[in-house]
Short mmCIF file of C-alpha atoms in Angstrom, two decimals:
data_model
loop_
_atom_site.label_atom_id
_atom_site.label_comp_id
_atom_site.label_asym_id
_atom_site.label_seq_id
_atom_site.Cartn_x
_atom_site.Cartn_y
_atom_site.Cartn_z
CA UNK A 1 82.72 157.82 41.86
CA UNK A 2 81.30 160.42 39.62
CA UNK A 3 79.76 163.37 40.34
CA UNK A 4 76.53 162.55 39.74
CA UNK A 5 74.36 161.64 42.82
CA UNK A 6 75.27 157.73 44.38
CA UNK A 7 73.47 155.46 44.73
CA UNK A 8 73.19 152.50 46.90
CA UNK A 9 72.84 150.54 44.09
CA UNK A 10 76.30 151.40 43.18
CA UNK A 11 77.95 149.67 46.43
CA UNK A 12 76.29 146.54 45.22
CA UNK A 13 78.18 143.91 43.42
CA UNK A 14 77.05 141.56 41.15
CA UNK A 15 76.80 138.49 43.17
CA UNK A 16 73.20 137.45 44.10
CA UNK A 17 73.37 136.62 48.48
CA UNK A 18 72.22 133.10 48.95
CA UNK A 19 71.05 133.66 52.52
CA UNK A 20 67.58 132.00 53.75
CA UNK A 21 64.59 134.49 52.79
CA UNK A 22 63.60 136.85 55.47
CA UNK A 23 67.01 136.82 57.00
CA UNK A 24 67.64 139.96 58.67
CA UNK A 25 70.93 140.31 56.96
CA UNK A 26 69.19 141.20 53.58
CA UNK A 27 68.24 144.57 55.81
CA UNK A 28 72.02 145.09 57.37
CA UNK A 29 72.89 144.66 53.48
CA UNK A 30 70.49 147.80 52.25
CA UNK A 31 70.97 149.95 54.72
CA UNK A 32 75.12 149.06 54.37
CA UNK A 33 74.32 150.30 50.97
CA UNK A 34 72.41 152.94 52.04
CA UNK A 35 74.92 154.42 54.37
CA UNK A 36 78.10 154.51 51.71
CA UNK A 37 75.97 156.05 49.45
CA UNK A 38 75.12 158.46 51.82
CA UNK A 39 78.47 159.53 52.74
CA UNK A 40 79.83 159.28 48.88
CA UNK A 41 83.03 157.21 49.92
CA UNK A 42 84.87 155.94 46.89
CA UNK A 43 84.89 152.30 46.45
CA UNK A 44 88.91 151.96 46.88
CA UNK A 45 88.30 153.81 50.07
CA UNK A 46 86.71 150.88 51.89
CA UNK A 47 87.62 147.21 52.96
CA UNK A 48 84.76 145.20 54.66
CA UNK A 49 86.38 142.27 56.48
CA UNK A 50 84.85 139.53 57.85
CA UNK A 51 85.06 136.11 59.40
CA UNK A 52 82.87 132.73 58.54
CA UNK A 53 79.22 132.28 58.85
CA UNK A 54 76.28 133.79 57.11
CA UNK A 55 77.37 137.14 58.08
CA UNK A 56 80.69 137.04 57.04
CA UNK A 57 79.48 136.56 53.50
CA UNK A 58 78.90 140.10 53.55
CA UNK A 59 82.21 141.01 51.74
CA UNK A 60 81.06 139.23 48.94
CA UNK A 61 77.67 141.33 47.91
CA UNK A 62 79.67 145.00 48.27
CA UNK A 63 81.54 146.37 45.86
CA UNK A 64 84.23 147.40 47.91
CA UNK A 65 87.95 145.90 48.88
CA UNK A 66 87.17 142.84 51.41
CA UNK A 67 88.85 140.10 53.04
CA UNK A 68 86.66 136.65 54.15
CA UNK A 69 88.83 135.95 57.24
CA UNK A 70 88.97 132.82 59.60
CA UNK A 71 86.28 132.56 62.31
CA UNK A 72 86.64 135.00 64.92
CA UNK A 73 89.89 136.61 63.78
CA UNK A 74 88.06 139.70 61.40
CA UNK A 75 88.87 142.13 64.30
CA UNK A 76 92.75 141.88 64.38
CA UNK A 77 92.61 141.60 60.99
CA UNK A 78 91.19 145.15 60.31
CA UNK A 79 92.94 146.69 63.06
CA UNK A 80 96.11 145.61 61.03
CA UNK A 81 94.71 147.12 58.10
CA UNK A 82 93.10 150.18 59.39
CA UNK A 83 96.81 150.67 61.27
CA UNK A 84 98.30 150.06 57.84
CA UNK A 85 96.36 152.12 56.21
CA UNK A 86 94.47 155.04 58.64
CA UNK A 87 93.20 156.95 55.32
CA UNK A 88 90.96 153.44 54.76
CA UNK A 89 87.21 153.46 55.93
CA UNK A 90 87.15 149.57 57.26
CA UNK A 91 83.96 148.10 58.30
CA UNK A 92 83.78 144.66 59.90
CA UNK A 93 81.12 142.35 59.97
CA UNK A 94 80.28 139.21 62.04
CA UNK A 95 77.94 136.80 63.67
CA UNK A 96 77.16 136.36 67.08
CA UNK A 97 79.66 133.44 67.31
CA UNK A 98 82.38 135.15 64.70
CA UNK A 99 82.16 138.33 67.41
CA UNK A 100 80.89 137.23 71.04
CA UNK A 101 82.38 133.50 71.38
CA UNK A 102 85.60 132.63 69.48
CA UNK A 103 85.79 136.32 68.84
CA UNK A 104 85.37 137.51 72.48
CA UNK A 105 88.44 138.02 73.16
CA UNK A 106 89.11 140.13 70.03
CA UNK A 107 86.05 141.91 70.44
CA UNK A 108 87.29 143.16 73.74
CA UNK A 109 90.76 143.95 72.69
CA UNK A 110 89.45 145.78 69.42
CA UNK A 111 87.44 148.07 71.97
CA UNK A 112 90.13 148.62 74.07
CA UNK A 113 92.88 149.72 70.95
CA UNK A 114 90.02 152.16 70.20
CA UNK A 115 90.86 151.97 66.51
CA UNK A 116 88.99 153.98 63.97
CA UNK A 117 86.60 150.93 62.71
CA UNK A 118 83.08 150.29 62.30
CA UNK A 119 81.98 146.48 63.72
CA UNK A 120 78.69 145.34 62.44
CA UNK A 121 77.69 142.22 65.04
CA UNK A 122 74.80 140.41 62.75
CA UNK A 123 72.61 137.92 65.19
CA UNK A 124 70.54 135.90 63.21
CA UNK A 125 70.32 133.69 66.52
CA UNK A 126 71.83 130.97 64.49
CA UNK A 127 74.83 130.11 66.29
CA UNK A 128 75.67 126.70 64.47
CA UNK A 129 78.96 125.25 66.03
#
């Protein structure tokens, strides 16, 4: 980034989200925005991974490194990375169902490791398995 003042704006990427209007995840997406801007972290100094579902398309919208995972499976997958790579700010988003059902089990192993990672659980009560 340059030294003039981010943006949120800036974390955006050019793709338009195609989720259903009103969807809380248009909100999780600003303030997302919001809080890289805030904290002026270079683009190449953050991978968003996620897993399938509406949340998981998250990736996709920010400007950022980011991996679209398989369902349930985002978790181990950035604690690899962030283990690979401990300089990396990695954020992780999921559904209900990507975190709490198929993911459970990763969920509770991610909290146990303790890994530097932010998880961003998205509940749009639309579990649709």
């Amino acid at each position: 980034m340059s030294t003039a003042a981010v943006k949120a704006k800036d974390y955006k990427s050019g793709i338009k989200p195609i989720w259903c209007p009103g969807c809380g995840h248009f909100a999780v997406l600003a303030a997302l925005s919001r809080a890289l801007a805030y904290l002026e972290l270079p683009k190449e100094q953050v991978a968003l991974i996620s897993g399938i579902g509406c949340s998981s398309r998250l990736p996709a919208y920010v400007d950022s490194y980011g991996f679209h995972g398989l369902h349930g499976r985002a978790l181990p997958l950035a604690t690899g990375l962030k283990v690979a790579c401990p300089d990396l700010t990695v954020l992780v988003a999921g559904g209900d169902g990507d975190g709490f059902s198929i993911g459970g089990n990763h969920f509770l192993h991610a909290c146990r490791r303790n890994i530097d990672l932010t998880y961003i659980a998205m509940d749009n009560r639309v579990y649709g398995m």
